[in-house]
Backbone as a ProteinNet text record, in pm:
[ID]
protein_1_A
[PRIMARY]
MIRTKYLVFAVLMIGSLINPCLSAETADETVTVPLSGQMETSIHRFGQASQRILWFSNAATQEADFNLAKQLARHDLEIWLTPLQAKSKKQVAKPAIAKDLKPAALAELIEASLPSQAKDKLYIFGIGESATAVLEGLSTWQELRGQSTQLAGLVLSYPHWQTKNAAPKLKLPIYLFQTTDTPQLEKMESLVTALE
[TERTIARY]
2151.4	2151.2	2008.1	1970.7	1836.5	1826.5	1719.3	1700.5	1673.6	1709.8	1702	1562.2	1460.4	1326.2	1283.5	1321.6	1284.5	1367.1	1492.4	1576.8	1523.4	1484.6	1430.1	1307.8	1217.1	1096.4	1128.9	1221.2	1257.1	1315.2	1402.8	1462.8	1358.8	1267.6	1162	1072.5	1047.8	963.7	1028.4	1159.4	1225.3	1262.9	1250.9	1284.7	1203.5	1080.9	997.3	1045.3	1131.1	1184	1306.1	1357.9	1475.7	1439.6	1525.6	1503.9	1510.1	1401.7	1402.2	1499.7	1553.2	1648.1	1788.1	1811.9	1943	1972.9	2098.3	2133.2	2135.1	2113.5	2110.1	2247.9	2248.8	2373	2419.1	2545.6	2595.9	2616.9	2596.2	2613.6	2762	2792.7	2930.8	2976	2880.6	2911.3	2782.5	2792.9	2679.7	2722.1	2642.3	2672.8	2551.8	2578.1	2472.2	2449	2323	2286.7	2212.1	2266.2	2194.9	2076.9	1966.2	1846.1	1809.7	1727.6	1685.1	1601.1	1587.6	1508.6	1582.3	1715.9	1797.6	1771.8	1746.8	1723.3	1836.6	1851.2	1948.2	1898	1943.7	1910.1	2033.4	2024.3	2138.3	2103.3	2205.7	2191.9	2292.4	2244	2328.3	2350.3	2477.2	2508.7	2549.6	2490.4	2524.6	2569.8	2689.1	2739.7	2781.3	2834	2873	2853.9	2764.4	2732.2	2676.9	2658.3	2608.8	2457.9	2386.6	2242.4	2216.5	2155.6	2134.8	1986.3	1954.1	1817.3	1815.6	1736.3	1715.2	1593.6	1616.9	1514.9	1474	1348.3	1295.1	1239.3	1298.9	1267.8	1196.8	1155.7	1101.8	1162	1153.1	1219	1168.8	1042.1	984.6	1046.3	1091.8	1144.8	1293.5	1362.5	1500.4	1592.7	1582.1	1671.2	1650.4	1525.3	1496.7	1539.6	1520.3	1560.6	1711.7	1788.1	1934	1974.9	1912	1944.6	1913.9	1799.1	1759.1	1846	1882.2	1969.9	2105.3	2156.8	2285.5	2274.4	2162	2141.6	2134.5	2063	2053.2	2189.8	2271.1	2404.8	2492.2	2466.5	2542.5	2506.8	2400.3	2355	2382.6	2494.9	2541.7	2444.2	2392.7	2308.9	2366.9	2353.2	2395.2	2269.4	2259	2140.2	2173.3	2094.1	2103	1976.4	1989.2	1875.1	1869	1755.1	1740.1	1605.1	1599.9	1471.7	1382.8	1254.6	1159.2	1147.7	1243.5	1244.4	1378.9	1380.1	1503.7	1505.3	1624.4	1640.1	1693.3	1669.9	1719	1870.3	1934.9	2080.5	2122.4	2029	2061	2104.6	2209.3	2257.9	2167.4	2111.4	2028.5	2073.3	2036.9	2079	2016.4	1892.4	1826.6	1834	1814.8	1821.6	1716.9	1757	1665.7	1555.1	1435.4	1321.2	1310.7	1294.8	1283.1	1145.3	1142.7	1017.3	1006.1	882.4	861.6	907.6	969.2	1017.1	901.1	904.3	805.9	846.8	753.9	787.5	908	924.4	1039.4	1171.2	1173.7	1295.2	1322.5	1216.8	1234.2	1288.6	1241.5	1292.5	1441.2	1482.6	1625.2	1706.4	1653.8	1724	1733.8	1628	1631.3	1739.5	1744	1844.6	1986	2006.6	2138.7	2177.8	2080	2105.8	2133.6	2113.1	2139.8	2286.9	2314.8	2454.1	2533.2	2663.1	2747.8	2768.5	2764.1	2777.8	2641.2	2630.7	2502.7	2440.4	2521.2	2468.9	2413.2	2445.8	2400.2	2255.9	2184.9	2041.2	2009.2	1898.3	1846.5	1701.6	1670.8	1533.6	1495.2	1370.9	1319.9	1232.9	1249.3	1181	1110.9	983.7	908	821.3	800.8	721.4	606.1	491.1	377.8	336.6	341.1	295.5	379.7	503.1	589.9	554.8	467.5	436.1	383.9	295.6	239.5	347.5	431.4	538	635.6	671.6	765.5	706	579.6	512.3	506.2	472.9	466.1	604.5	706	842.4	892.8	862.9	904.2	830.3	703.2	625.4	682.6	718	778.9	911.3	992.2	1121.3	1101.1	1001.9	976.8	927.5	847.5	801.2	917.9	1014.9	1130.4	1236.4	1259.2	1371.5	1329.2	1211.2	1170.1	1205.7	1239.4	1272.7	1422.9	1461.2	1600.9	1608.1	1698.5	1715.2	1778.4	1836.3	1894.5	1788.7	1674.1	1568.1	1496	1519	1470.8	1331.4	1283.9	1150	1126.4	1000.2	954.7	907.4	958.1	918.2	843	718.3	637.2	600.3	632.5	601.2	493.6	386.6	273.8	229.4	202.5	166.5	35.2	34.1	-86.1	-129.4	-221.2	-281.2	-412.4	-496.8	-626.2	-609.3	-683.6	-674.8	-782.8	-848.9	-951.3	-888.5	-770.3	-699.7	-638.8	-630.7	-571.7	-423.2	-381.4	-240	-166	-44.4	31.3	63.6	65.6	97.5	248.1	314.4	459.1	493	599.9	640.3	758	736.4	839.1	773.2	843.4	784.5	759.5	646.7	614.2	593.2	667.6	658.3	590.1	477.5	402.6	420.2	445.2	458.9	357.4	269.5	165.9	135.6	136.8	104	-46.3	-86.7	-228.1	-309.4	-244.6	-318.5	-328.7	-373.5	-386.4	-511.9	-576.3	-695.4	-664	-538.1	-499.7	-507.7	-507.6	-506.6	-629.9	-743.7	-866	-851.8	-770.7	-751.8	-649.6	-579.4	-469.8	-517.1	-630.5	-678.1	-707.4	-773.5	-802.1	-673.2	-576.1	-446.9	-374.3	-373.1	-308	-375.4	-508.1	-581.6	-547.1	-537	-505.8	-366.4	-273.6	-135.8	-112.1	-205.8	-186.5	-203.3
18658.9	18803.8	18852.3	18955.6	19010.8	19084.2	19060.8	19130.7	19278	19359.8	19504.4	19550.9	19500.6	19551.7	19524.8	19410.8	19380.1	19461.3	19486.8	19568.2	19710.4	19764.2	19900.2	19908.5	19815.4	19817	19799.8	19710.9	19687.4	19813.1	19881	20002.6	20112.4	20120.8	20221	20194.9	20069.4	20035.8	20081	20062.6	20103.9	20251.2	20314.2	20455.5	20543.4	20504.5	20584.2	20577.1	20479.4	20466.3	20554.2	20614.9	20699.6	20822	20855.4	20971.5	21098	21175.5	21294.6	21401.9	21388.9	21487	21466.7	21354.1	21330.3	21437	21479.5	21577.4	21508.6	21586	21529	21477.2	21362.5	21305.8	21391.7	21381.6	21453.4	21354.3	21401.5	21316.8	21293.1	21180.4	21151.8	21246.5	21289.6	21380.2	21451.5	21577.6	21653.5	21718.5	21696.2	21754.2	21832.6	21933.5	22011.2	21954.8	21930.3	21871.9	21976.3	22013.3	22108.4	22039.7	22111.3	22061.3	22158.6	22113.8	22203.5	22316.8	22423.3	22537	22624	22625	22706.9	22676.8	22550.5	22508.9	22417.1	22402.2	22308	22257.6	22140.4	22083.2	22011.4	21961.5	21892.3	21746.4	21663.5	21522.5	21496.3	21437.6	21402.2	21251.3	21209.9	21066.7	21013.8	20898.5	20826.6	20687.1	20647.6	20514.3	20501.7	20383	20352	20202.3	20163.5	20022.2	20001.5	19875.9	19844.1	19865.4	19867.5	19892.2	20032.5	20113.9	20255.3	20282.7	20370.5	20417	20567.6	20612.2	20754.8	20794.7	20870.4	20904.1	21049.4	21070.7	21205.9	21248.4	21350.6	21395.4	21530.5	21577.7	21713.6	21784	21914.7	21994.6	21962.3	21927.8	21902.5	21781.3	21684.1	21561.2	21541.2	21644.3	21627.1	21574.6	21625.3	21579.2	21430.8	21388.5	21246.3	21162.5	21214.8	21142.7	21122.1	21224.3	21211	21100.8	21098	20994.7	20855.7	20840.9	20711.1	20671	20766.4	20737.4	20686.4	20744.6	20700.6	20556.8	20522.8	20385.3	20287.2	20323.5	20236.3	20216	20320.6	20310.9	20211.1	20193.1	20095.3	19951.4	19933.4	19799.5	19774.9	19822.2	19798	19849.5	19969.2	20037.7	20176.7	20227.3	20364.2	20447.9	20552.1	20636.3	20770.6	20808.7	20942.1	21015.3	21106.9	21179.2	21316.7	21348.7	21476.8	21539.3	21671.5	21736.3	21737.6	21753.3	21763.4	21907.6	21990.2	22128.4	22159	22261.7	22307.7	22460	22515.7	22660.8	22705.6	22832.1	22889.4	22901.1	22871.4	22884.1	23029	23114.9	23255.5	23322.8	23402.2	23475.9	23596.8	23606.6	23721.8	23774.2	23897.8	23959.6	23891.9	23849.9	23784.6	23632.9	23557.5	23411.2	23355.5	23253.9	23191.1	23116.8	23121.9	23052.6	22914.3	22815.1	22677.6	22655.9	22586.1	22553.1	22402	22351.9	22207.9	22161.5	22045.3	21988.9	21933.9	21958.4	21903.9	21760.9	21680.1	21542.3	21530.3	21624.6	21617.9	21634	21722.2	21740.8	21617.7	21557.1	21433.4	21323.3	21318.7	21219.8	21243.1	21369.6	21401.1	21349.2	21366.8	21318.2	21166.2	21098.9	20952.5	20908.9	20972.7	20938.4	20961.3	21073.7	21105.6	21011.8	20947.1	20860.8	20715.8	20678.2	20539.2	20506.7	20392.9	20355.3	20339.9	20365.4	20357.2	20213	20117.9	19976.4	19920.5	19857.6	19806.3	19702.3	19630.9	19525.7	19582.1	19706.5	19766.9	19815	19817.8	19847	19980.7	20040.2	20164.4	20143.2	20180.9	20183.5	20330	20364.3	20499.5	20494.9	20593.2	20590.8	20723.1	20715.6	20834.6	20807.3	20909.8	20897.5	20996.9	20953.4	21042	21125.2	21257.7	21351.4	21346.7	21299.6	21296.6	21182.9	21092	20974.1	21011.1	21108.9	21148.4	21201.9	21292.1	21350.1	21243.1	21151.8	21044.9	20955.8	20920.2	20835.4	20904.3	21032.9	21107.2	21121.8	21147.4	21159.4	21029.6	20919.5	20788.5	20753.1	20787.4	20763.4	20844.3	20970.2	21054.3	20995.2	20948.5	20887.8	20765.7	20681	20562	20599.3	20704.8	20749.1	20795	20862.1	20914.1	20808.3	20722.4	20628.7	20486.4	20447.9	20308.5	20229.4	20105.4	20017.8	20014.4	19981.5	19962.2	19850.7	19756.5	19648.6	19701.6	19820.2	19879.1	19930.6	19971	20022.8	19904.6	19885.5	19765.8	19780.1	19901.7	19916.3	20050.1	20071.5	20192.3	20152.3	20220.8	20194	20316.3	20297.6	20406.4	20374	20464.7	20447	20546.9	20497.9	20581.7	20674.2	20620.7	20709.1	20781.5	20912.3	20994	21046.4	20981.7	21036.9	20966.4	21035.2	20979.3	20895.7	20788.6	20702.8	20738.7	20852.2	20893.7	20920.9	20981.1	21005.5	20875.1	20859.7	20737.3	20734	20628.6	20613.2	20559.8	20609.2	20557.8	20410.3	20338.7	20195.6	20179.1	20158.1	20140.7	19994.7	19973.3	19836.4	19797.2	19802.6	19762.8	19733.5	19662.4	19630.7	19756.9	19758.7	19867.9	19806.5	19855.6	19807	19914.2	19879.8	19974	19935.9	20035.7	20013.8	20100.8	20037.2	20110.3	20033.3	20101.1	20033	20009.7	19917.3	19881.2	19978.2	20062.6	20152.4	20294.1	20302.5	20433.5	20437	20552.9	20563.3	20542.4	20562.7	20545.4	20399.4	20306.6	20164.6	20125.2	20188.3	20155.8	20185.1	20283.4	20320.1	20230.4	20147.2	20069.2	19972.9	19907	19811.8	19881.5	19997.1	20068.4	20122.4	20156.1	20201.7	20090	19972.4	19857.1	19826.2	19829.8	19804.3	19908.4	20035.5	20142	20126.7	20071.9	20057.9	19930.3	19836.2	19709.4	19726.3
12172.4	12164	12140.4	12210.8	12197.6	12065.2	11992.3	11865	11892.2	11798.5	11815.3	11852.4	11784.3	11811.4	11954.7	12010.7	12147.7	12245.9	12213.2	12299.2	12306.2	12193.4	12190.9	12280.3	12267.1	12348.5	12496.2	12528.7	12668.3	12731.6	12660.8	12715.4	12727.7	12632.2	12642	12762	12790.7	12905	13035	13047.1	13170.4	13167.5	13050.3	13038.5	13131.6	13158.8	13247.7	13391.7	13422.5	13557.7	13581.2	13475	13488.2	13570.9	13665.1	13749.2	13663.8	13656	13571.8	13619.8	13740.9	13792.4	13735.8	13669.2	13611.3	13507	13502.2	13399.9	13264.5	13161	13026.2	12988.4	12925.7	12874	12756.8	12725.6	12609	12495.7	12376.6	12258.7	12233.8	12169.4	12131.2	12020.7	11938.7	11828.6	11788.4	11752.2	11700.6	11569.6	11465.7	11335.1	11285.4	11204.7	11141.5	11002.3	10970.8	10841.9	10759.6	10642	10556	10487.5	10479.6	10412.7	10301.2	10208.8	10101.2	10159.3	10082.9	10128.6	10228.7	10223.7	10313.5	10461.2	10492.3	10630.6	10674.4	10805.7	10859.9	10994.7	11032.3	11162.2	11214.7	11335.3	11394.1	11420.1	11415.8	11453.1	11564.3	11673	11786.9	11782.4	11772.7	11764	11901	11937.1	12059.1	12018.8	12058.7	12027.6	11882.5	11852.2	11714.5	11696.4	11605.8	11586.5	11446	11409.8	11275.8	11262.6	11374.8	11369.8	11422.7	11338	11368.9	11386.3	11480.9	11502	11478.5	11382.2	11359.5	11441.9	11547.3	11646	11626.5	11587.4	11573.8	11708.8	11766.9	11901.9	11897.8	12015	12022.5	12143.4	12145.8	12248.7	12389.1	12402.7	12534.6	12604.5	12527.9	12588.5	12561.7	12515.5	12471.1	12580.7	12703.1	12810	12838.1	12850.4	12873.3	12753.1	12632.4	12511.6	12507.4	12547.6	12551	12648.4	12767	12865.9	12812.2	12750	12696.4	12577.4	12493.2	12379	12427	12534.1	12588.8	12640.4	12703.1	12751.1	12634.5	12529.2	12412	12347.3	12345.7	12285.8	12361.3	12488.7	12568.3	12532	12454.2	12413.8	12266.1	12218.1	12082.1	11975.7	11998.7	11900.5	11878.9	11758.8	11729.2	11715.8	11796.5	11797.8	11734.3	11635.1	11576.3	11617.5	11711.5	11764.6	11698.4	11640.9	11571.2	11605	11615.9	11643.2	11519.2	11541.3	11430.2	11380.8	11418.6	11374.1	11308.7	11225.8	11162.2	11166.5	11149.5	11149.2	11013.9	10983.4	10858.4	10862.4	10749.2	10739.8	10720	10684.6	10658.7	10788.7	10780.5	10897	10918.8	11036.6	11071.4	11207.4	11235.7	11361.1	11482.3	11469.9	11583.2	11566.5	11675.6	11665.7	11568.7	11494.9	11398.6	11472.7	11417.5	11477.1	11414.9	11500	11451.2	11390.3	11276.8	11209.4	11200	11205	11191.4	11054.4	11051.9	10925.8	10844.3	10715.9	10622	10586.3	10532.4	10495.5	10402.7	10309	10217.4	10292.8	10393.8	10474	10559.7	10613.1	10689.8	10599.7	10475.1	10379.5	10352.9	10345.6	10328.8	10447	10567.7	10686.9	10687.5	10644.7	10637.2	10539.1	10423.5	10322.3	10376.3	10445.2	10500.4	10614.4	10675.6	10791.2	10755.6	10631.1	10593.4	10618.1	10681.4	10707.3	10577.4	10584.8	10465	10418.7	10510.1	10474.6	10435.5	10320.9	10270.3	10363	10439.4	10527.9	10659.1	10692.9	10817.8	10805	10918.2	10919.1	10984.9	10939.8	10995.9	11037.4	11161.4	11211.5	11229.6	11200.2	11220.3	11345.2	11434.5	11563.3	11590	11631.1	11667.6	11788.7	11869.4	11991.8	11988.4	12038.4	12062.3	11943.7	11961.1	11858.8	11731.6	11741.3	11622.9	11527	11568.4	11486.8	11348.1	11340.1	11210.5	11117.8	11169.1	11086.9	11040	11129.1	11094.3	10985.9	11000.4	10902.3	10765.5	10763.5	10637	10573.5	10655	10603.1	10543.8	10610.4	10560.5	10431.8	10425.3	10303.9	10186.6	10211.8	10108	10062.6	10157.5	10123.1	10033.3	10067	9985	9845.7	9834.1	9702	9615.6	9676.8	9603.1	9577	9673	9666.8	9635.3	9675.3	9659.7	9783.9	9765.5	9877.6	9901.7	10022.3	10058.3	10161.1	10139.7	10237.7	10365.7	10360.4	10480.6	10576.6	10524.7	10610.4	10674.2	10803.9	10872.5	10931.3	10952.8	11006.4	11073.2	11107.8	11175.3	11314	11416.6	11554.5	11604.6	11646.6	11699.8	11843.7	11933.6	12074.6	12114	12172	12211.9	12099	11979.6	11867.6	11893.9	11871.1	11889.3	11754.1	11691.5	11570.7	11544.9	11472.8	11436.6	11311.1	11301.7	11183.4	11081.6	11099	11002.5	10866.3	10867.9	10742.3	10694.3	10565.6	10511.1	10544.9	10610.3	10644.5	10523	10498.5	10384.3	10401.5	10293.3	10296.4	10282.9	10392.7	10391.8	10367.9	10296.4	10265	10352.7	10483.4	10577.8	10712.4	10799.7	10930.6	11013.3	11082.5	11174	11311.2	11408.6	11545.8	11629.1	11691.3	11774	11920.1	12003.1	12146.3	12217	12294.7	12366.9	12494.7	12608.8	12733.7	12740.7	12826.5	12835	12919.3	12998	13086.7	13029.3	12906.7	12842.6	12756.3	12746.6	12661.4	12513.3	12473.3	12333.2	12289	12383.7	12349	12267.8	12295.4	12222.4	12073	12039.3	11898.8	11829.3	11906.2	11849.5	11741	11760.6	11659.6	11527.2	11532.3	11407.3	11345.7	11430.3	11380.1	11306.7	11365.6	11302.1	11169.2	11166.2	11042.1	10935.7	10976.1	10880	10821.9	10899.6	10853.5	10774	10778.6	10706.9	10557.2
[MASK]
++++++++++++++++++++++++++++++++++++++++++++++++++++++++++++++++++++++++++++++++++++++++++++++++++++++++++++++++++++++++++++++++++++++++++++++++++++++++++++++++++++++++++++++++++++++++++++++++++++

């Protein structure tokens, strides 16, 4: 059986081959999650399995993310896809404006996403621009909660951030995925050093 981290990378590699004209897949379930500060966000669940991936997505790639999440769910993984934005729970006459989630809210989502069975695992996943927010949210969660054997690792695909700022020292495996034909590859060595 292919280990989860390799399966995730393999599917991400072929994800770029998916025809962008395909309609977005629908989630098996969508729930609204209340957050502190009168905010709320949604989590879209794909599949049901003992290994869960909490995927922080953004509006620009949501359709492609839904398609890829559905493919991952077919490989015995449970995907919880959530946007990096939340809306106010207050009822107003006009539509609520989405705001970027702060690290404390991301930490709340991580806590809410831990599987109910102690033996089941959770991976945190972020792509591109979301890498910084995901890293900060996970660091905040560890400061508040400490360690958990359920948290299996952080997966970052094409992370876009500068390593000039001190990166938090996470006490869990970090899997980085970056193709060789990108200008970001030159920064990868300094990124790995900053995360060690």
